[in-house]
Coordinates of C-alpha atoms and ligand atoms in Angstrom, one line a residue:
X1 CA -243.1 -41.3 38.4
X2 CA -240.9 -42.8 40.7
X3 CA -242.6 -45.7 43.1
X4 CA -241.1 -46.9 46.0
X5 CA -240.6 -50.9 45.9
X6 CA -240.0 -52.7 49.4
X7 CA -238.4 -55.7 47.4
X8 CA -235.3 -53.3 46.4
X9 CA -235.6 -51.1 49.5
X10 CA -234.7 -54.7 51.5
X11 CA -231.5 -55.4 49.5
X12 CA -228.1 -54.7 50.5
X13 CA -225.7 -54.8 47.6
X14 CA -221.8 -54.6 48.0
X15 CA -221.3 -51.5 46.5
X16 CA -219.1 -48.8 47.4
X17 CA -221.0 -45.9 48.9
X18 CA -220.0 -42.9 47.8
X19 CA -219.6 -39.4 49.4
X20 CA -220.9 -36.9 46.9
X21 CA -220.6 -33.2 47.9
X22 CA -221.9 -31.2 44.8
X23 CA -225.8 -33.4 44.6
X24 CA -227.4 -30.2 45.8
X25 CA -228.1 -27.7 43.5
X26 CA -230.7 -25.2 42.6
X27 CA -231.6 -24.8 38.9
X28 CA -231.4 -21.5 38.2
X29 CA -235.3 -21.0 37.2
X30 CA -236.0 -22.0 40.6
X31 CA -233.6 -19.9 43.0
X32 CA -236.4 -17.0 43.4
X33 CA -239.2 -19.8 43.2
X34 CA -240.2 -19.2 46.9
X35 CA -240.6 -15.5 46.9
X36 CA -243.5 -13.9 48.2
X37 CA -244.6 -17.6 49.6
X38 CA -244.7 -18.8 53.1
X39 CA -244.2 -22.7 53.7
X40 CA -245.1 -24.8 55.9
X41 CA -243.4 -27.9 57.8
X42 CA -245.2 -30.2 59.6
X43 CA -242.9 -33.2 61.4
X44 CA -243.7 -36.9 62.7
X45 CA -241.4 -39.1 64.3
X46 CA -237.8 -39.2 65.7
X47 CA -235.1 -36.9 65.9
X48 CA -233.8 -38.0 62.4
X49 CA -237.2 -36.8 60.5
X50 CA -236.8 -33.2 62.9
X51 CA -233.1 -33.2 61.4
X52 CA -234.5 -33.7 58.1
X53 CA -237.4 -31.4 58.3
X54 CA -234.3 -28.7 59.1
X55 CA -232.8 -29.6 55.6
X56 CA -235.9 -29.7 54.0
X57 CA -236.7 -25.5 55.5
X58 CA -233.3 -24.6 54.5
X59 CA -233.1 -25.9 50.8
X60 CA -236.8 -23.9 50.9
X61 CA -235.3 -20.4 52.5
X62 CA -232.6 -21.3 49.3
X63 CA -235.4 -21.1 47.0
X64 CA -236.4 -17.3 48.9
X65 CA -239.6 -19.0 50.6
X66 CA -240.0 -17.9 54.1
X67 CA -241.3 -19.8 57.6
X68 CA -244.9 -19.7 58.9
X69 CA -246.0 -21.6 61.8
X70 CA -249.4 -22.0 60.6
X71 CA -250.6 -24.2 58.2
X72 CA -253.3 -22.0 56.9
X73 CA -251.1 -19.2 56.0
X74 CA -249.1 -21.4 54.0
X75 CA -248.2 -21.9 50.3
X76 CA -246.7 -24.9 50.5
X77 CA -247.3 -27.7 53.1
X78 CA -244.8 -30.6 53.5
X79 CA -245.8 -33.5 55.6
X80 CA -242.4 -35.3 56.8
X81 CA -244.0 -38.5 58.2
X82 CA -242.9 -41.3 60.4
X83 CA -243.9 -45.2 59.4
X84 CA -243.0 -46.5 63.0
X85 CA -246.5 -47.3 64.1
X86 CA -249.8 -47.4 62.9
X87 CA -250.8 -44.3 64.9
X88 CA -248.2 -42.1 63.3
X89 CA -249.8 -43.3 59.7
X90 CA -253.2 -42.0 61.2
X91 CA -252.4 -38.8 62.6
X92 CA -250.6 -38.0 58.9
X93 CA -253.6 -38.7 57.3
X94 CA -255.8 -37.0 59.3
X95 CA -254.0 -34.0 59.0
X96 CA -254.1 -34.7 55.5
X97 CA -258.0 -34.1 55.3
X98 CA -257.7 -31.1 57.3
X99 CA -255.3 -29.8 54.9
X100 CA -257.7 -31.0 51.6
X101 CA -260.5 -28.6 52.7
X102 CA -257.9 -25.9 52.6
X103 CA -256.9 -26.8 49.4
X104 CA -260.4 -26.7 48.1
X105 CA -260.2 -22.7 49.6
X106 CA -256.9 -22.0 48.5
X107 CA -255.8 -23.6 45.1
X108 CA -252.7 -22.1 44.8
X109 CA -251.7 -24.3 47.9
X110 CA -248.9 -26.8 47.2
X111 CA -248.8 -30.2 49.7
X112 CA -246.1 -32.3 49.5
X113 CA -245.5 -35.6 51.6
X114 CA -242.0 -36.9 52.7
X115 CA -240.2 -38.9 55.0
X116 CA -240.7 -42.7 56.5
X117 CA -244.2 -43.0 54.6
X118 CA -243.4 -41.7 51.4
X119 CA -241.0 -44.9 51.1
X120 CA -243.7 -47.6 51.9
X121 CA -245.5 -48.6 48.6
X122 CA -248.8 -49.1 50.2
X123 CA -249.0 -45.6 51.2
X124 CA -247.9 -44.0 47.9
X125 CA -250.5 -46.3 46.1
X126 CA -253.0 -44.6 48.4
X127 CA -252.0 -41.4 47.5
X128 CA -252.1 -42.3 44.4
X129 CA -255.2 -43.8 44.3
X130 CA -257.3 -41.3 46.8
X131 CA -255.0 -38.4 47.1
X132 CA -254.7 -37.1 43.7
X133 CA -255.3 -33.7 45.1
X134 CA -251.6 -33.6 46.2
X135 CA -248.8 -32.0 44.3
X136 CA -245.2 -34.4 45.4
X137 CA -244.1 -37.1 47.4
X138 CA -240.3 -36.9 48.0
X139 CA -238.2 -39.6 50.1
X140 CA -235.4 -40.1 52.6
X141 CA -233.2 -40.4 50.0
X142 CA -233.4 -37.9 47.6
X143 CA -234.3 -34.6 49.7
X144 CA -231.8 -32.7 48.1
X145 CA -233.5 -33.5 45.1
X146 CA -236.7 -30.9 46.3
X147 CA -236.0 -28.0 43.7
X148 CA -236.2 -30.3 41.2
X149 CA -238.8 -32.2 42.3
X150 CA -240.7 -28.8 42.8
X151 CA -240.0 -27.6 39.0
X152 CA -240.9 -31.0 37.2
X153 CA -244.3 -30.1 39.1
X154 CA -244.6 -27.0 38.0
X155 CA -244.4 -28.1 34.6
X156 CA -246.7 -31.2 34.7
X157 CA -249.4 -29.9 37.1
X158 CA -250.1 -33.1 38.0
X159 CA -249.2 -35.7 41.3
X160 CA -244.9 -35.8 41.0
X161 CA -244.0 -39.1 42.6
X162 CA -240.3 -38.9 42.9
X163 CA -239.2 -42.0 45.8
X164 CA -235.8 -44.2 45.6
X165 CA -235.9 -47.6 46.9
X166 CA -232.4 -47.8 47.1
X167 CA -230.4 -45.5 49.2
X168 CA -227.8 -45.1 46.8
X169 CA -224.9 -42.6 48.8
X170 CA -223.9 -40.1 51.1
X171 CA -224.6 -36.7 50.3
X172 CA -222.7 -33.8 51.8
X173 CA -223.5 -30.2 51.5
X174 CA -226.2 -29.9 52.3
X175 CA -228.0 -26.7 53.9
X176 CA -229.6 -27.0 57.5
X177 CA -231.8 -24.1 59.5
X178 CA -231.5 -25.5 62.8
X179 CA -234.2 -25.0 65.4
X180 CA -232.0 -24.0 67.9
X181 CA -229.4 -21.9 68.6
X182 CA -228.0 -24.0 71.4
X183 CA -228.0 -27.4 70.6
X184 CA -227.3 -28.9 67.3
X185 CA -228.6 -32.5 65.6
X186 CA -225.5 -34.2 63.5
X187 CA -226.2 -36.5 61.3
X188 CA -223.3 -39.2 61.9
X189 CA -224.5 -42.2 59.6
X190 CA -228.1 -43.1 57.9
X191 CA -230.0 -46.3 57.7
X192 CA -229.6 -49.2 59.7
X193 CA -228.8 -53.1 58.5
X194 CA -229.9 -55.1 61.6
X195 CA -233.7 -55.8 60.3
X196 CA -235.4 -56.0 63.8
X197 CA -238.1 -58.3 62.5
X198 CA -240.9 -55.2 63.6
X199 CA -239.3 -52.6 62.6
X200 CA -239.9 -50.4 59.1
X201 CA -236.8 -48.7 59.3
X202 CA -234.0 -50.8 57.2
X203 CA -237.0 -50.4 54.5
X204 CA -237.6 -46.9 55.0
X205 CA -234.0 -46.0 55.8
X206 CA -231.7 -48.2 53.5
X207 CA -228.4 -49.4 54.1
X208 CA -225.7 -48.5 56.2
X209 CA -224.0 -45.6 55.3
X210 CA -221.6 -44.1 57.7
X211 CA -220.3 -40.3 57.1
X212 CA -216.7 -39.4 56.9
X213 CA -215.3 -38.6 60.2
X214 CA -213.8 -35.4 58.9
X215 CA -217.1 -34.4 57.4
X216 CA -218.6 -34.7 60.7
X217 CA -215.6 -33.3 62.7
X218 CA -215.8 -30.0 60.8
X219 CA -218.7 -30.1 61.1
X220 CA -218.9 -29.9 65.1
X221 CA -216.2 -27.3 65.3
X222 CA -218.5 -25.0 62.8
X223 CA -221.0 -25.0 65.3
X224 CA -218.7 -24.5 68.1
X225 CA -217.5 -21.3 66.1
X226 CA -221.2 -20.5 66.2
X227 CA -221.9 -20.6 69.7
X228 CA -223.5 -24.2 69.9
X229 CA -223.3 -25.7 73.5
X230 CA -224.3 -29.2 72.6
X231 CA -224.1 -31.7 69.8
X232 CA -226.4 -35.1 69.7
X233 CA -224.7 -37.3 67.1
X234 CA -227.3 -39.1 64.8
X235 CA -227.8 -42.3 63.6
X236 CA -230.4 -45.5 63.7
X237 CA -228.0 -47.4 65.0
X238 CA -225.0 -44.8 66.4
X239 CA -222.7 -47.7 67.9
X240 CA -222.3 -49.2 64.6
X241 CA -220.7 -46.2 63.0
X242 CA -218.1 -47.3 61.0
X243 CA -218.6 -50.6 60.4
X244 CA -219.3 -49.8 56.9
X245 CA -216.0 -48.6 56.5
X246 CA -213.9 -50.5 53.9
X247 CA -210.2 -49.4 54.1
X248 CA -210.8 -47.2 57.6
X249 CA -210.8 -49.1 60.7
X250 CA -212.0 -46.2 62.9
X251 CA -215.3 -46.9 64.9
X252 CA -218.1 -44.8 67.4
X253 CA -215.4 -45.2 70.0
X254 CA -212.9 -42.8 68.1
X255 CA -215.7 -40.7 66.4
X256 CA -216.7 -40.1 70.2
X257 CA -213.5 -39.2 71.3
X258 CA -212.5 -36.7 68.4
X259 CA -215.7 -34.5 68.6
X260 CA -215.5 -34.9 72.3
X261 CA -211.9 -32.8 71.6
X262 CA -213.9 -30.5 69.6
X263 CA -214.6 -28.8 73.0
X264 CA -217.6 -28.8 72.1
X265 CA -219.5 -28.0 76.1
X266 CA -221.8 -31.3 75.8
X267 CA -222.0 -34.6 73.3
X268 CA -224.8 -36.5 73.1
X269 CA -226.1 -39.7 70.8
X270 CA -228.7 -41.7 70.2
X271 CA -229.7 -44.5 69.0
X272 CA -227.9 -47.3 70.5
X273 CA -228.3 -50.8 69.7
X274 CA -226.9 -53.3 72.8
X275 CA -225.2 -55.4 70.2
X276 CA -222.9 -53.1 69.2
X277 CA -221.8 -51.0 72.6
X278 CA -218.3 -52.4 73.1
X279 CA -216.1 -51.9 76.7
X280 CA -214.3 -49.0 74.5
X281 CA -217.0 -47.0 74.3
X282 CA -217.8 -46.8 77.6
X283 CA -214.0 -46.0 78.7
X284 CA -214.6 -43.4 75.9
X285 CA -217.7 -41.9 77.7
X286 CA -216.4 -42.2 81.2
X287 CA -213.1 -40.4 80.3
X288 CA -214.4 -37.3 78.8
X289 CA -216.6 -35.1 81.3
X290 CA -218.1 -32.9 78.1
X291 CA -219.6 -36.4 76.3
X292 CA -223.5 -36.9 78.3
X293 CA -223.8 -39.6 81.4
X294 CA -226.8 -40.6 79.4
X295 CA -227.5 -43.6 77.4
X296 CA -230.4 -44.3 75.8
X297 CA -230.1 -48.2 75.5
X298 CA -233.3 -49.9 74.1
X299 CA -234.4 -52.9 75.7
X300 CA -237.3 -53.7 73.5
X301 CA -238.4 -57.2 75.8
X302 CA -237.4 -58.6 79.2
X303 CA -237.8 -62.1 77.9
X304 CA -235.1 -64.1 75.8
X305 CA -237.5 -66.0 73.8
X306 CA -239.3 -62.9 72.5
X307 CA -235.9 -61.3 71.9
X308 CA -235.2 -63.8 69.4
X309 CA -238.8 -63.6 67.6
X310 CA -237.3 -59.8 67.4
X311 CA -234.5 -60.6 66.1
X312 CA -232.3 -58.7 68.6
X313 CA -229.2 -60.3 69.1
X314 CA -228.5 -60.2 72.3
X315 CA -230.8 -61.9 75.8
X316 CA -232.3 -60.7 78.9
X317 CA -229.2 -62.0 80.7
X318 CA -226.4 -60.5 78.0
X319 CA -228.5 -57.1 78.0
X320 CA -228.5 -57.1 82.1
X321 CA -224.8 -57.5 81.8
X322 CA -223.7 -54.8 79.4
X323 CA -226.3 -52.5 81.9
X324 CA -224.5 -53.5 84.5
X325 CA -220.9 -53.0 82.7
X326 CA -222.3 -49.0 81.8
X327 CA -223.6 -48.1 85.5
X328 CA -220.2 -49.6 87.0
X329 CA -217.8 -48.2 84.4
X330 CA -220.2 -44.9 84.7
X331 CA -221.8 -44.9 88.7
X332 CA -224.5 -44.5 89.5
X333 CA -225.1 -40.7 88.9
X334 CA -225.4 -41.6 85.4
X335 CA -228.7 -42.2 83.4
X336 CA -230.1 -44.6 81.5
X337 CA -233.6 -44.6 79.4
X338 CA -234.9 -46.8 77.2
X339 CA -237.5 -48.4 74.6
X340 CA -240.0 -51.3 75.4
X341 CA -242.4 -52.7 73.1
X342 CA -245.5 -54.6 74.9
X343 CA -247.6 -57.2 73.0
X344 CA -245.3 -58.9 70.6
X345 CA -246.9 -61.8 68.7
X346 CA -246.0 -64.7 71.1
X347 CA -245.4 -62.9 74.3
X348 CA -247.2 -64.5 76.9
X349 CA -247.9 -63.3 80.9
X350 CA -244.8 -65.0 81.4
X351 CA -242.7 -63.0 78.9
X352 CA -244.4 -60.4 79.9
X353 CA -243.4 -60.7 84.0
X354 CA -239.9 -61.1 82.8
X355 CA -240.0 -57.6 81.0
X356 CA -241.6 -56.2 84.4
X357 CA -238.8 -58.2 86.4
X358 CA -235.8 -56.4 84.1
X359 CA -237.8 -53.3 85.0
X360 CA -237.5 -53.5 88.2
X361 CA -233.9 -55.1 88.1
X362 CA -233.0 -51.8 86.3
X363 CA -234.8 -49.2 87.5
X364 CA -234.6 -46.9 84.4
X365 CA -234.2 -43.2 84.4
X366 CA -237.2 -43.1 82.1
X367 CA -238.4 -45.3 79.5
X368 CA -240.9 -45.0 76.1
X369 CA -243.7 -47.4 75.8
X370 CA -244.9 -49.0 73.1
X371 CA -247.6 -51.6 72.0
X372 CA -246.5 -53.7 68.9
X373 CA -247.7 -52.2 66.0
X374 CA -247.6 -54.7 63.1
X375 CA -246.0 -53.3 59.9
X376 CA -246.8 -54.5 56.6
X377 CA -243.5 -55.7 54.7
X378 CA -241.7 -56.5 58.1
X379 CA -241.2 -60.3 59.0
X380 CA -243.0 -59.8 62.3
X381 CA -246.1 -58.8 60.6
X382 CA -246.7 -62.5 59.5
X383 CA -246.7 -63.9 62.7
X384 CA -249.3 -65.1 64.7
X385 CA -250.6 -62.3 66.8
X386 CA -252.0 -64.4 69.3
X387 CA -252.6 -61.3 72.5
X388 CA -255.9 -59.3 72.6
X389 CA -255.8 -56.0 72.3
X390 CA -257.2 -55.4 75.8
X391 CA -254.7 -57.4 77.4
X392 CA -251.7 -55.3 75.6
X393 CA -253.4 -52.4 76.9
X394 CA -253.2 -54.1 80.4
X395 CA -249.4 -54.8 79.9
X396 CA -248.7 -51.0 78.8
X397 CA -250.8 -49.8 82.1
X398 CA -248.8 -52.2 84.2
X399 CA -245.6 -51.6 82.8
X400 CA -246.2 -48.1 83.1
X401 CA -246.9 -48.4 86.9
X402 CA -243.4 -49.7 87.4
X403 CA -241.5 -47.3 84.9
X404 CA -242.9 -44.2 86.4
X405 CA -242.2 -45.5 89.9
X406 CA -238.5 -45.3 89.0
X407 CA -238.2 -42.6 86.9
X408 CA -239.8 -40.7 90.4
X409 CA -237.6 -42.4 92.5
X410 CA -234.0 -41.4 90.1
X411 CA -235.5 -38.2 90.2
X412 CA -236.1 -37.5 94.0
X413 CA -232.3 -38.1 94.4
X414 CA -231.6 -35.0 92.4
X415 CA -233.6 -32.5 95.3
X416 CA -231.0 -30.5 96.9
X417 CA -227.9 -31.4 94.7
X418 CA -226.5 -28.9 92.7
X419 CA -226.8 -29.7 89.2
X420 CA -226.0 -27.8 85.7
X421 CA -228.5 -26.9 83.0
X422 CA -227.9 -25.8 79.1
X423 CA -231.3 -23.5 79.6
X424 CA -233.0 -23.6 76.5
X425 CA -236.2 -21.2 76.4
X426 CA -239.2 -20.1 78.7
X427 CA -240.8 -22.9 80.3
X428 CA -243.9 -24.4 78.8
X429 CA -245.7 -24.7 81.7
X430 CA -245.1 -21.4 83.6
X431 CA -243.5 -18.3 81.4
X432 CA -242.0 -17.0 84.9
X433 CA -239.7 -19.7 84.4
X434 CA -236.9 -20.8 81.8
X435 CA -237.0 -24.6 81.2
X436 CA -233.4 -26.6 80.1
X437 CA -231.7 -30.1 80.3
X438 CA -228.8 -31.2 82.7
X439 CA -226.3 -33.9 80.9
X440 CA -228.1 -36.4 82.4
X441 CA -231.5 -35.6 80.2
X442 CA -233.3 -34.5 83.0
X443 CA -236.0 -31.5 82.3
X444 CA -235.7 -28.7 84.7
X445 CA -237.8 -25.9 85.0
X446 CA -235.6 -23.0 86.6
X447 CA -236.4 -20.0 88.1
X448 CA -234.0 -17.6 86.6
X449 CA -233.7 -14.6 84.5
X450 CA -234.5 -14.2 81.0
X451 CA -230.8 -13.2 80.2
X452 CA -229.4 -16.8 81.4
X453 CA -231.1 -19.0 78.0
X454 CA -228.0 -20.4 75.6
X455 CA -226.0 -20.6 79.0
X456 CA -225.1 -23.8 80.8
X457 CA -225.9 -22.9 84.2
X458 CA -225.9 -23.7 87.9
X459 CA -229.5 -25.2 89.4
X460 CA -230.4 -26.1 93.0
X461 CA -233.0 -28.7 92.4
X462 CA -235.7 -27.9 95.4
X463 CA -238.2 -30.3 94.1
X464 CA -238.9 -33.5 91.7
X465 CA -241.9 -34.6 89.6
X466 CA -241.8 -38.0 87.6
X467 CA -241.1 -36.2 84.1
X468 CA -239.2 -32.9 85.7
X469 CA -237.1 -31.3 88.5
X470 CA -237.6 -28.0 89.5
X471 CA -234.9 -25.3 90.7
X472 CA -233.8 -22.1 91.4
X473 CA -230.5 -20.7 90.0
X474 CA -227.2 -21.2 92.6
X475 CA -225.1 -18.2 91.2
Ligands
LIG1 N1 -244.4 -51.4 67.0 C1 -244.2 -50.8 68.2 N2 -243.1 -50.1 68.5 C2 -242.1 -50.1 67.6 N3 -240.9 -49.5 67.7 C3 -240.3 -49.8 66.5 N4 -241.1 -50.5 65.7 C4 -242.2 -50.7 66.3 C5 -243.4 -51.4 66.0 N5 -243.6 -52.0 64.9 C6 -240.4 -48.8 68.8 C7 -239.1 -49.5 69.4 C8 -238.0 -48.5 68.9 C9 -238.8 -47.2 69.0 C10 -238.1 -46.1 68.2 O1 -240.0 -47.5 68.5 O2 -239.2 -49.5 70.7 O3 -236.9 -48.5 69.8
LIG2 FE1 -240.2 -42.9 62.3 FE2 -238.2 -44.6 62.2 FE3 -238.6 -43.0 60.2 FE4 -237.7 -42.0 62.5 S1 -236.6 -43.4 61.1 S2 -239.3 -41.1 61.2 S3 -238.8 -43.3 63.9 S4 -240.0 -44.6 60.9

């Protein structure tokens, strides 16, 4: 049994990461392991744990299982969770009791648990302690470590715990069955080292590790040979990418610019941190049409002092300049989105007015919500959490108010442009029409024909909700 250990999941040790390309392998006693068996993915969380959730259903099909989209029909269920909040623990665990009572029908049925939660210790000492039903927890780290994983529980019959505190290296080769056929997640570093005093992630994540740029490169151009429209380059921390580098002096500015001359139709990335965005960058982004006018640029607070309690970096003043410095560089047709937590230990009405007054000052495209959710291991989580719960409700509600007043009004000024869309599928909310993106992240539901999904097309926008635009095709 492997147990994860927060102490040596917080340390950051000098040694050289390595890129190891042959780490995934299938002993041979497992390669028809999957066959006649369905499996099951279920994922929480960010765009990482979907990426990972992609590897995790592709090292599976390796082992000759094949996809259900029910859980019931499944042999084996894997759970790859998110730690972010308290509510994404909750919803795992719930699904969790759903899934025992099938267990109890079906005892055959393999659950697994990966991802964010599998590295905290308090939650693998639960499972330990009250989930002995289950068959594996796996991490972040060692996912390509699953056939293995999968045969040492055969064997034993019993609960495999198998988690690495420490990230350890980068691992190439590995398999991916992407969701889409269109747009493609790329993995551009992992972890992150800047230990925002809330957040799980350098715990759950590790150190920063950035991936060669040739790795990534070929990678782009293979899914360009495939068809792929548009790449979102991934990362906790994208603006960072490089740093890590010891002998390389080549940063997200030139990673940018060389899958940008992929030709690759449309680049996108996320996350950025403020702290890292430099002026090259942005001469980067305006310069080549086919990389996204779309930064997502996470504010987190409106109010210096509480930035610092966060551990950010940067103030309300320096953060309202580099906003500034992107709209100029990039005008206003551009979008930006961003992240605000509400309810930090400490923040008072005042702090709070200053987050509504940068709001208002910016007038986001869109922006996701939070309240504060403490998490054990994390510095914030020792604070003195001085604001009711009622009156971080209040804030959200309030906050709310003004965030979806903006993201209405930089919608409205899209009715009757002309704007293009990578159409993705049928639209969820009315099968008469295909739903897609424009560059600028907006959703738009299209009237169009089936024939016109996995193009980038032309759409008059006739009308605008707060969350989408709706259009017909300009041909
Ligand atoms: N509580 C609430 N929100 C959080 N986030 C990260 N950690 C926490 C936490 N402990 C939010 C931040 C981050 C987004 C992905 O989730 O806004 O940008
Ligand atoms: Fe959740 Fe963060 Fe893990 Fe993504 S990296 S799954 S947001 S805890």
């Amino acid at each position: 049994m492997k147990i994860p250990d927060f102490k040596e999941a917080k340390k950051r040790t000098k040694e050289e990461i390595k890129i190891l390309k042959n780490e995934y392998n299938i002993p041979d006693d497992m390669k028809d392991y999957g066959k006649n068996k369905k499996y099951f993915v279920k994922t929480y969380g960010c765009q990482m744990n979907e990426h990972d959730s992609e590897v995790i259903s592709a090292i599976l099909e390796d082992m000759k299982f094949t996809k259900t989209d029910y859980y019931e029909d499944a042999d084996l269920i894997i759970l790859n969770t998110c730690a972010i909040r308290e509510n994404a623990h909750n919803k795992t665990f719930g699904m969790l009791g759903r899934i025992k009572h099938l267990k109890q029908e079906k005892t055959n049925l393999m659950v697994g648990l990966a991802g964010c939660m599998s590295q905290e210790e308090s939650v693998v000492n639960e499972i330990i302690d009250k989930y002995k039903w289950m068959d594996f927890v796996f991490g972040t780290h060692n996912i390509h470590k699953l056939p293995e994983i999968l045969k040492e529980h055969t064997k034993s019959k019993k609960l495999e715990v198998n988690v690495w505190s420490n990230e350890g290296n980068v691992i190439e080769g590995l398999p991916s069955k992407r969701d889409s056929k269109y747009k493609a997640w790329v993995n551009i570093m992992y972890g992150c080292d800047k230990f925002c005093t809330y957040c799980i992630v350098p715990y759950t994540r590790g150190k920063q590790r950035s991936r060669m740029p040739e790795d990534i490169i070929d990678e782009v151009k293979n899914l360009v040979k495939d068809g792929y429209k548009e790449v979102t380059l991934l990362g906790q921390n994208v603006n960072a990418y490089g740093k890590d580098f010891k002998e390389k002096d080549y940063k997200m500015e030139n990673l940018l610019e060389d899958v940008a001359k992929t030709g690759i139709d449309r680049v996108r990335f996320v996350t950025s941190h403020p702290w890292d965005f430099t002026d090259k960058m942005i001469d980067v982004i305006a310069k080549y049409d086919n990389i996204c006018n779309y930064i997502h640029l996470p504010v987190q607070s409106g109010s210096s002092k509480i930035l610092k309690l966060m551990g950010r970096r940067y103030s309300k003043e320096s953060y309202l300049e580099l906003y500034k410095k992107i709209r100029n560089k990039l005008g206003s047709d551009a979008s930006i989105t961003t992240d605000i937590i509400v309810g930090f230990p400490g923040e008072d009405e005042k702090d709070f007015e200053e987050t509504l007054s940068l709001a208002e000052e910016c007038k986001f495209d869109s922006a996701f919500t939070f309240i504060y959710s403490p998490r054990e291991g994390t510095p914030a989580a020792k604070m003195v959490d001085n604001v009711s719960k009622e009156e971080k409700e209040k804030r959200l509600y309030r906050l709310n108010d003004v965030i979806n007043k903006y993201a209405k009004e930089a919608n409205d000024k899209y009715v009757g442009k002309t704007v293009k869309v990578l159409v993705e599928s049928v639209s969820e909310k009315d099968n008469s029409m295909l739903a897609g993106y424009t560059d600028t992240m907006k959703l738009v539901n299209v009237k169009a024909d089936k024939k016109y999904i996995g193009q980038i097309i032309n759409v008059k926008i006739e009308d605008a909700k707060t969350w989408s635009l709706d259009g017909t095709i300009d041909e």
